[in-house]
Coordinates of N, CA and C in Angstrom, one line a residue:
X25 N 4.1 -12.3 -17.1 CA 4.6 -11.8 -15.9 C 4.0 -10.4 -15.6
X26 N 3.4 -10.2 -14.5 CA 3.1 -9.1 -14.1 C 3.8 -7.7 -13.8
X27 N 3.8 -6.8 -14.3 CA 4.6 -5.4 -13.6 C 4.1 -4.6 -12.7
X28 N 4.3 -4.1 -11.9 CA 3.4 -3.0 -10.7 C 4.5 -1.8 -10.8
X29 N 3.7 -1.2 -10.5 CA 4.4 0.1 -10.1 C 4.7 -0.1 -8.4
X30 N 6.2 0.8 -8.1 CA 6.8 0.3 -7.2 C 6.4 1.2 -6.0
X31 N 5.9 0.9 -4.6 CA 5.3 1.4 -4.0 C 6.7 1.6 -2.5
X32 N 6.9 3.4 -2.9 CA 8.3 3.5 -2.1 C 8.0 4.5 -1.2
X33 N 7.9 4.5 0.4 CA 7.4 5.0 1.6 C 8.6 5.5 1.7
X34 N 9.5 5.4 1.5 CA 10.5 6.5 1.8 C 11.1 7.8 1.2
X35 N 9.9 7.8 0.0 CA 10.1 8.9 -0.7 C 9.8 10.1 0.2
X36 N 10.8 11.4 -0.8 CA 10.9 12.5 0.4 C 9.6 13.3 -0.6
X37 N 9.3 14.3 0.4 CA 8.7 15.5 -0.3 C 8.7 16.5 -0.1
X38 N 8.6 17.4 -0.4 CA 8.7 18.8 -0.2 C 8.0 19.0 1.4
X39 N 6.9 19.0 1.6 CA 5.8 18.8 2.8 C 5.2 17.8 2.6
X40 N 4.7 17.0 3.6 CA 6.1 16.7 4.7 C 7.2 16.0 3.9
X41 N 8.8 16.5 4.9 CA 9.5 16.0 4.2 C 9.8 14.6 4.2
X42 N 9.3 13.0 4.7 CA 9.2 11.9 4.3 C 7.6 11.6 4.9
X43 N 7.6 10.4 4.4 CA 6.3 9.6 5.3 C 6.6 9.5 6.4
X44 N 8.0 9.2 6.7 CA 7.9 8.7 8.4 C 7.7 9.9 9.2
X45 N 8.2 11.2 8.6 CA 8.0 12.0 9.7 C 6.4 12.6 9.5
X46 N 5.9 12.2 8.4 CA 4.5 12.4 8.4 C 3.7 12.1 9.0
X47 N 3.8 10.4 9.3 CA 2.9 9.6 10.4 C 3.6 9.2 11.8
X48 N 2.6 9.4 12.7 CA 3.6 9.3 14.1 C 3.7 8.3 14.6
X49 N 4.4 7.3 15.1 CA 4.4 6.0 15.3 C 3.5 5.8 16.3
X50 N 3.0 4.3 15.7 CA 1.6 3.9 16.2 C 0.3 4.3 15.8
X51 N 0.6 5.0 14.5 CA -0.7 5.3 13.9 C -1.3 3.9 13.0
X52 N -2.8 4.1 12.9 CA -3.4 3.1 12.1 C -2.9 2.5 10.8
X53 N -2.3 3.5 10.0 CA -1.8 3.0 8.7 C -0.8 2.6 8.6
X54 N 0.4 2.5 9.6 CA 1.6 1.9 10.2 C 1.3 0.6 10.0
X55 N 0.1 0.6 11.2 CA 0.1 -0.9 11.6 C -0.9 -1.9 10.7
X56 N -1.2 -1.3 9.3 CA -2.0 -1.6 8.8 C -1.0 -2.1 7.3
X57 N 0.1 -1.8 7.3 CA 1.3 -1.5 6.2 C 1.6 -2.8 6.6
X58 N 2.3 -2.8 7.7 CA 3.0 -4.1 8.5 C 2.5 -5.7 9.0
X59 N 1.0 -5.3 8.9 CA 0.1 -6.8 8.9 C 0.2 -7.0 7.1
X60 N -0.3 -6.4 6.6 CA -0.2 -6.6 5.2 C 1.1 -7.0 4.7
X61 N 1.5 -6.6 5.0 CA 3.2 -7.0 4.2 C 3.9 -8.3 5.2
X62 N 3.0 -9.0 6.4 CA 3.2 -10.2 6.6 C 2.2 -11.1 5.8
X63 N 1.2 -11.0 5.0 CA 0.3 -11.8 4.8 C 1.0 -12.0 3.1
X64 N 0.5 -13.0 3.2 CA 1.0 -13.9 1.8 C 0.2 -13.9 0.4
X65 N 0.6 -12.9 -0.5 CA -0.7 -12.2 -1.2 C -0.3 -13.4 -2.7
X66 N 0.5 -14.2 -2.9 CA 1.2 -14.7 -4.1 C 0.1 -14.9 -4.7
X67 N -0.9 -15.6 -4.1 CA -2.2 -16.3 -5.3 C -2.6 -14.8 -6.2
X68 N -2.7 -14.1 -4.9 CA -3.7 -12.9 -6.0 C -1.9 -12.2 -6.7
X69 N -1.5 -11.9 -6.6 CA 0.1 -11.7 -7.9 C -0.5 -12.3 -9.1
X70 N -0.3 -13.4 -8.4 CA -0.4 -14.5 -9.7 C -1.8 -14.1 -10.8
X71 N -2.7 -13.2 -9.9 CA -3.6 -13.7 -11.0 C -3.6 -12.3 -12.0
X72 N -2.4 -11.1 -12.2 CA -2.0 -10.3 -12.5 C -1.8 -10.4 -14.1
X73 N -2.2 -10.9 -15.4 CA -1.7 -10.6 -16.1 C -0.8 -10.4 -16.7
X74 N -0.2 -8.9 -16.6 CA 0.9 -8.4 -16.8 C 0.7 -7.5 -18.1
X75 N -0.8 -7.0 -18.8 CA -0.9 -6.6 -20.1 C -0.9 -5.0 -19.5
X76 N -1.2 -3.9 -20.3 CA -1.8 -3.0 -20.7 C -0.3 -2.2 -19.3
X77 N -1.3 -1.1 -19.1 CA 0.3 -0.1 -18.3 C -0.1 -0.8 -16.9
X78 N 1.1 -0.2 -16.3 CA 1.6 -1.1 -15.2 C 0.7 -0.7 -13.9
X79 N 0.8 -1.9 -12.9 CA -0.6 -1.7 -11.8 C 0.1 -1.5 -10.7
X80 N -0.9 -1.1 -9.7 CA -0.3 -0.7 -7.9 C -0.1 -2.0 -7.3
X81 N 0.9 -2.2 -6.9 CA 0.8 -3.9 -6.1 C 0.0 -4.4 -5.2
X82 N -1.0 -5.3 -5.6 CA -2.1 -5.5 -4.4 C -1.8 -5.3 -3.1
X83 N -0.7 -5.4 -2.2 CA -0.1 -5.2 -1.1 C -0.9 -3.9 -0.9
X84 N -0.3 -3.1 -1.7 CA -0.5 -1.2 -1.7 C -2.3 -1.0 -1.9
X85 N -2.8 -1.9 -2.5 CA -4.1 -1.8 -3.0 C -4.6 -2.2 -1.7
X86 N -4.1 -3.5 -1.0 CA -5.2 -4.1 0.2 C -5.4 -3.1 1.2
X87 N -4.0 -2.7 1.2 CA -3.9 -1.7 2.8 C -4.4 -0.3 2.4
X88 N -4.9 0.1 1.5 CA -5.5 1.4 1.3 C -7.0 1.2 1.3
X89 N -7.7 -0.2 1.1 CA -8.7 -0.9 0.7 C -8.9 -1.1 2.9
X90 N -8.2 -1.4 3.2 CA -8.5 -1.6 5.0 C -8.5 -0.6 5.4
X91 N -7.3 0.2 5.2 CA -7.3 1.5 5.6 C -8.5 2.5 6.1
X92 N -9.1 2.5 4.4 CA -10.8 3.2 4.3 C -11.2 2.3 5.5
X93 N -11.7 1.2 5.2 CA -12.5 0.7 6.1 C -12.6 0.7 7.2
X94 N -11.3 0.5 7.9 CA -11.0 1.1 9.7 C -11.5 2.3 9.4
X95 N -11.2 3.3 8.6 CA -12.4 4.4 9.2 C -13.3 4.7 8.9
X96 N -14.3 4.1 8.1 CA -15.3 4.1 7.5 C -15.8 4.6 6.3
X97 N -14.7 4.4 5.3 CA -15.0 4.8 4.1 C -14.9 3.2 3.4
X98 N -16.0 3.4 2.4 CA -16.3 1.7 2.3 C -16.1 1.9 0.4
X99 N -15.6 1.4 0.1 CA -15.3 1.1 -1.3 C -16.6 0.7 -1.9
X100 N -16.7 1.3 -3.3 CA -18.1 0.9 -3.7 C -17.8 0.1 -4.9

């Protein structure tokens, strides 16, 4: 069974004091959160292991992986 580390957008911070008041609605990475987290990622879960310390949930992985890309940072 796989473990992730838990990927929580409502955490507060000192500056700024949440994400939401960080990104202004209708920004790219909003709408890039919300396609992803409709798409059905189970096959790749599944192919998770679960050994050594615990991983970022592909969810969190995809949309930071599109993220770059919509703006032109390309993963090497």
């Amino acid at each position: 069974m796989a473990h992730f580390l838990d990927t929580d957008r409502k955490t507060d911070y000192l500056l700024p004091p949440s994400m939401d008041d960080w990104l202004p609605e209708g920004h790219l990475a909003r709408f890039i959160v919300e396609v992803i987290d409709q798409l059905d990622l189970s096959l790749l879960v599944q192919q998770y292991a679960g050994r050594g310390h615990k991983a970022y949930h592909p969810a969190t992985l995809l949309a930071i992986l599109v993220y770059g890309y919509a703006n032109g940072v390309f993963s090497s």
